[in-house]
mmCIF file of N, CA and C in Angstrom:
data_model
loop_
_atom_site.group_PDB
_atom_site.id
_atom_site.type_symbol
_atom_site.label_atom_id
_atom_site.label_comp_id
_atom_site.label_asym_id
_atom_site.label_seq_id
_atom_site.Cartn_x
_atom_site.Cartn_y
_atom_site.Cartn_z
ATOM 1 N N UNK X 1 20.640 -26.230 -47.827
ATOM 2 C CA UNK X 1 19.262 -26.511 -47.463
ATOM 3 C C UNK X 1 19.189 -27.637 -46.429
ATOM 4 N N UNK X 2 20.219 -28.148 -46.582
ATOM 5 C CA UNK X 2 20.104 -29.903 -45.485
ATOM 6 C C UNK X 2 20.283 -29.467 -44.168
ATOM 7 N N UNK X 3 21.261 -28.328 -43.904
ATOM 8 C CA UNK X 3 21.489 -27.866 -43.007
ATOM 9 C C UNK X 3 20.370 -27.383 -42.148
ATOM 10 N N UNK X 4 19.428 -26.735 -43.333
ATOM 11 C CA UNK X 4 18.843 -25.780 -42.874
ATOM 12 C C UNK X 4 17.427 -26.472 -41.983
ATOM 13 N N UNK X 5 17.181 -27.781 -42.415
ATOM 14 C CA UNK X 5 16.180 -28.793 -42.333
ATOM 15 C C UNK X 5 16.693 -29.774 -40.804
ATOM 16 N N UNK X 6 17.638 -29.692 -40.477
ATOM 17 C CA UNK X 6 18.413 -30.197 -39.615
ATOM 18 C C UNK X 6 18.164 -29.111 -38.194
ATOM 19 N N UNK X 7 18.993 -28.126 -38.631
ATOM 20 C CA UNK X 7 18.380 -27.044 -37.838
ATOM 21 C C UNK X 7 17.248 -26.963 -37.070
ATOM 22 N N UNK X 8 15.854 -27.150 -38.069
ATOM 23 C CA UNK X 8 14.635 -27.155 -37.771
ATOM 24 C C UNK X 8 14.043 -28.131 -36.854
ATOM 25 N N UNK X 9 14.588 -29.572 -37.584
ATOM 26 C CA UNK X 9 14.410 -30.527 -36.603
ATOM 27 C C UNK X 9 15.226 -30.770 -35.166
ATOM 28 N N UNK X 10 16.394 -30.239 -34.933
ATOM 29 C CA UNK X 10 17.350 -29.889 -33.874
ATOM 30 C C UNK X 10 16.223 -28.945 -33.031
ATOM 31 N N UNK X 11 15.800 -28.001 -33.053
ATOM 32 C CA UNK X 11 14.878 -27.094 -32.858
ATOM 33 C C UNK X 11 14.060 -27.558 -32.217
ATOM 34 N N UNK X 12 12.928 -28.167 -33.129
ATOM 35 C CA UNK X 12 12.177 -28.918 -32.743
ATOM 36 C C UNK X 12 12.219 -29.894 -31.665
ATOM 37 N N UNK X 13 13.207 -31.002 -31.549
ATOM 38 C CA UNK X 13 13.588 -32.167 -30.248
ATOM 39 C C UNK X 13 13.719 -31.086 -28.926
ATOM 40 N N UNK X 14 14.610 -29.456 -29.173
ATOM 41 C CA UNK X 14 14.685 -29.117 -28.176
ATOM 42 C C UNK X 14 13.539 -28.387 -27.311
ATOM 43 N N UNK X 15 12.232 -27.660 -28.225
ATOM 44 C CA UNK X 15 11.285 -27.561 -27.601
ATOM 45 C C UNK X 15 10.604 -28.373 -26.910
ATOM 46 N N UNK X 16 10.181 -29.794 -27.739
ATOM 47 C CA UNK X 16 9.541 -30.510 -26.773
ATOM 48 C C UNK X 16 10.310 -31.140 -25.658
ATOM 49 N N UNK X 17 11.649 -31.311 -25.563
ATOM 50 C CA UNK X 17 12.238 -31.711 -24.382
ATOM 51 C C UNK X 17 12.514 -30.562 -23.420
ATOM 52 N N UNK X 18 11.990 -29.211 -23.717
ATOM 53 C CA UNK X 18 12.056 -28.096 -22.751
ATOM 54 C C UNK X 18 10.533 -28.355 -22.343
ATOM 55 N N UNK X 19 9.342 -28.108 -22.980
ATOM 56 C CA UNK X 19 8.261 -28.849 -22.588
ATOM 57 C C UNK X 19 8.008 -29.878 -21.742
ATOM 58 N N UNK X 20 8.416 -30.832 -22.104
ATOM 59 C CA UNK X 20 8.477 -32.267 -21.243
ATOM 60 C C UNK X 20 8.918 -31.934 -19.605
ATOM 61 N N UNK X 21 10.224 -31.065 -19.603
ATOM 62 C CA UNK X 21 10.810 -30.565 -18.421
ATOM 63 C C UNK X 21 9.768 -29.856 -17.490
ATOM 64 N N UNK X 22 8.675 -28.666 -18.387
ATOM 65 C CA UNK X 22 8.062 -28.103 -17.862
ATOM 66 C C UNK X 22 7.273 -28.875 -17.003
ATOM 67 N N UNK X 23 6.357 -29.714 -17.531
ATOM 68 C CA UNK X 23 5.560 -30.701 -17.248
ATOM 69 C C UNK X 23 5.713 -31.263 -15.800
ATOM 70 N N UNK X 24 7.133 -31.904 -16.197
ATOM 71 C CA UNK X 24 7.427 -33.070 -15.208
ATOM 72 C C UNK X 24 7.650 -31.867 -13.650
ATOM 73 N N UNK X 25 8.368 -30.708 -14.038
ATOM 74 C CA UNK X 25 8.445 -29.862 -12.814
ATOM 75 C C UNK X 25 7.208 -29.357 -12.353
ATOM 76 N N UNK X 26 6.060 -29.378 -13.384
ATOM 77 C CA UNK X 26 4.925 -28.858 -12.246
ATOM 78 C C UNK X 26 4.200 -30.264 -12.038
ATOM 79 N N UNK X 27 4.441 -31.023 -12.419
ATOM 80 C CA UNK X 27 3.886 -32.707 -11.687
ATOM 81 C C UNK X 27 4.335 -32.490 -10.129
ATOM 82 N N UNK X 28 5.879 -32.163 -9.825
ATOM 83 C CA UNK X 28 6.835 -32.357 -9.039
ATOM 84 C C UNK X 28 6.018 -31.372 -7.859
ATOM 85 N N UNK X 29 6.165 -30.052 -8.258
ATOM 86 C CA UNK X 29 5.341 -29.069 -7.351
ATOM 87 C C UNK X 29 3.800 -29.491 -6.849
ATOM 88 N N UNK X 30 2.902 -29.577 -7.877
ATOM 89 C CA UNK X 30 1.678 -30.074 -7.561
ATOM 90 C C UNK X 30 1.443 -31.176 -5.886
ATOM 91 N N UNK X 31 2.570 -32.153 -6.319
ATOM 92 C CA UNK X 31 2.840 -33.174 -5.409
ATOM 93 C C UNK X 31 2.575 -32.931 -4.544
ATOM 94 N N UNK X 32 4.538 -31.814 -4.571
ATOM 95 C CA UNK X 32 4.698 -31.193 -3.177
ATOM 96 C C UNK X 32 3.504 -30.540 -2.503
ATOM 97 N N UNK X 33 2.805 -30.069 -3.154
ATOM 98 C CA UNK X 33 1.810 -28.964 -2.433
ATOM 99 C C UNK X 33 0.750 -30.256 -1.452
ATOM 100 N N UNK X 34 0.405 -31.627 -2.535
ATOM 101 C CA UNK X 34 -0.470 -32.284 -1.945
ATOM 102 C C UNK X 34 0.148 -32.961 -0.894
ATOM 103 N N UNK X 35 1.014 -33.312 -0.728
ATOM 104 C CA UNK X 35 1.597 -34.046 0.571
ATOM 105 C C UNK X 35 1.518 -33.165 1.461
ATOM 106 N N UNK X 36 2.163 -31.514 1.666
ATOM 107 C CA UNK X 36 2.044 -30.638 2.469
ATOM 108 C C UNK X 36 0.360 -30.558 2.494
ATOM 109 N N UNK X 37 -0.292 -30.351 2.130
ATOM 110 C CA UNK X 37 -2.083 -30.722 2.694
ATOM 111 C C UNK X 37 -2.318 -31.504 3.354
ATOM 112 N N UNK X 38 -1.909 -32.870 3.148
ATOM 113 C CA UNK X 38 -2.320 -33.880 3.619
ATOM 114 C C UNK X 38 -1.903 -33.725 4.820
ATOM 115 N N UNK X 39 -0.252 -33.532 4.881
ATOM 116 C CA UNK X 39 0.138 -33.241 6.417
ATOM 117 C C UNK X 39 -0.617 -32.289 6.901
ATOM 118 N N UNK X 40 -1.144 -31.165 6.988
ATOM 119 C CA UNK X 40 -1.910 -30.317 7.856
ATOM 120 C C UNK X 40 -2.986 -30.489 7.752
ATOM 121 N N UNK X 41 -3.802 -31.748 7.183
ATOM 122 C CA UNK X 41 -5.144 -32.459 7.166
ATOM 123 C C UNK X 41 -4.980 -33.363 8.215
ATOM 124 N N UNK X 42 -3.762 -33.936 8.394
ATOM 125 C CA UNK X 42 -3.458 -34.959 9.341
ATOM 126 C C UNK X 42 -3.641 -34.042 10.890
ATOM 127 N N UNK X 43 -2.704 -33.501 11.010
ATOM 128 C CA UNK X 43 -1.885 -32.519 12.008
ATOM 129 C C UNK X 43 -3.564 -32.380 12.836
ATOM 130 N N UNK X 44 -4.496 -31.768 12.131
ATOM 131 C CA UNK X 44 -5.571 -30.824 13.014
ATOM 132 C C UNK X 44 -5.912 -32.058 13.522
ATOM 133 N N UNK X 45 -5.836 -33.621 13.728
ATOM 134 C CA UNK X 45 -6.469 -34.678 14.376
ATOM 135 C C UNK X 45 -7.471 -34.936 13.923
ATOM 136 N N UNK X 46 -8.391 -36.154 14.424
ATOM 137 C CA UNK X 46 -9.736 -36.534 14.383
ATOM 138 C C UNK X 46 -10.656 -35.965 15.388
ATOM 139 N N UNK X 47 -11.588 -35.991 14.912
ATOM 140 C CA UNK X 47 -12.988 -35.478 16.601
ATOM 141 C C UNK X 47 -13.314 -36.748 16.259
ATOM 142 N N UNK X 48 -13.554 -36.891 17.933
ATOM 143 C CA UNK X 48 -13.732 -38.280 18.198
ATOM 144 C C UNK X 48 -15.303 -38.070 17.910
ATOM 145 N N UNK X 49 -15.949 -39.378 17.384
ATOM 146 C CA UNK X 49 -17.366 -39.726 17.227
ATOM 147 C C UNK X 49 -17.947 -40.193 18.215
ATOM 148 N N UNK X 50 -17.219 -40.222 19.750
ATOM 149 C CA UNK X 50 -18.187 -40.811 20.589
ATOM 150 C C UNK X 50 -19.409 -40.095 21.841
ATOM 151 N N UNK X 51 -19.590 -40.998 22.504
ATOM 152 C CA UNK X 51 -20.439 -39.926 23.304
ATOM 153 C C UNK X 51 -19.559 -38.832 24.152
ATOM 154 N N UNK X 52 -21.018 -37.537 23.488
ATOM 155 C CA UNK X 52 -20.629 -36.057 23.490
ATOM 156 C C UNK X 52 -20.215 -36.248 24.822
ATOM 157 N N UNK X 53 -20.827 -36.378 25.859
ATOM 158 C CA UNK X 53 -21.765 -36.109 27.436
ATOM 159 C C UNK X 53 -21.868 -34.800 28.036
ATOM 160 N N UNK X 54 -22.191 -34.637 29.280
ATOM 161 C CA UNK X 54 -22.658 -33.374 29.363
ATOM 162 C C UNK X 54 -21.245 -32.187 29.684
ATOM 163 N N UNK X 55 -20.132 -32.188 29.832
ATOM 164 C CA UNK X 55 -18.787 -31.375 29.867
ATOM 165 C C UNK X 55 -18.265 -31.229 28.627
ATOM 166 N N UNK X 56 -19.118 -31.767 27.335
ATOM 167 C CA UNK X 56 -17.914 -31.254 25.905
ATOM 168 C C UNK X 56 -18.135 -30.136 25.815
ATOM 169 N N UNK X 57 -19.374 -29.279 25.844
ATOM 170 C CA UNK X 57 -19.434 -27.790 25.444
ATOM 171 C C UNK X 57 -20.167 -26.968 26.583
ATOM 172 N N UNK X 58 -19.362 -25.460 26.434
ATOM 173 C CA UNK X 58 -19.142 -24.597 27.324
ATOM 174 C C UNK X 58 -20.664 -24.068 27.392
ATOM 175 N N UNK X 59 -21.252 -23.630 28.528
ATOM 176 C CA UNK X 59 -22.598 -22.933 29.109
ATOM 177 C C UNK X 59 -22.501 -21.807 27.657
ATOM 178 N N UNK X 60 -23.492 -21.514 27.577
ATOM 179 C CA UNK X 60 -24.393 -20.774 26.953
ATOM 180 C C UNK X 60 -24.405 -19.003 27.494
ATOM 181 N N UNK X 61 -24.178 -17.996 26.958
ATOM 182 C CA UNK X 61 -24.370 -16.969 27.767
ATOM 183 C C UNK X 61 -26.044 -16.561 28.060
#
């Protein structure tokens, strides 16, 4: 029976440390994904806020 209780708890440590793994690898991905955003949030530049004047936008058909 001691065995058998051992077992269980052996068992047990190894789910939640397969869990824990899960976790920490989609922390890891999530990341990745937000840094890759940020870079192609960066990348497209700023529009500048200053004056438009009359050459920023194209005639009208």
């Amino acid at each position: 029976m001691f065995e058998f209780e051992m077992h269980q708890l052996h068992a047990a440590d190894l789910h939640r440390e397969a869990a824990h793994h899960r976790l920490v690898c989609a922390v890891g991905k999530a990341r990745k994904a937000d840094r890759a955003r940020l870079a192609r949030y960066e990348a497209e530049g700023r529009v500048s806020a200053g004056d438009p004047g009359p050459d920023r936008f194209t005639r009208a058909a």
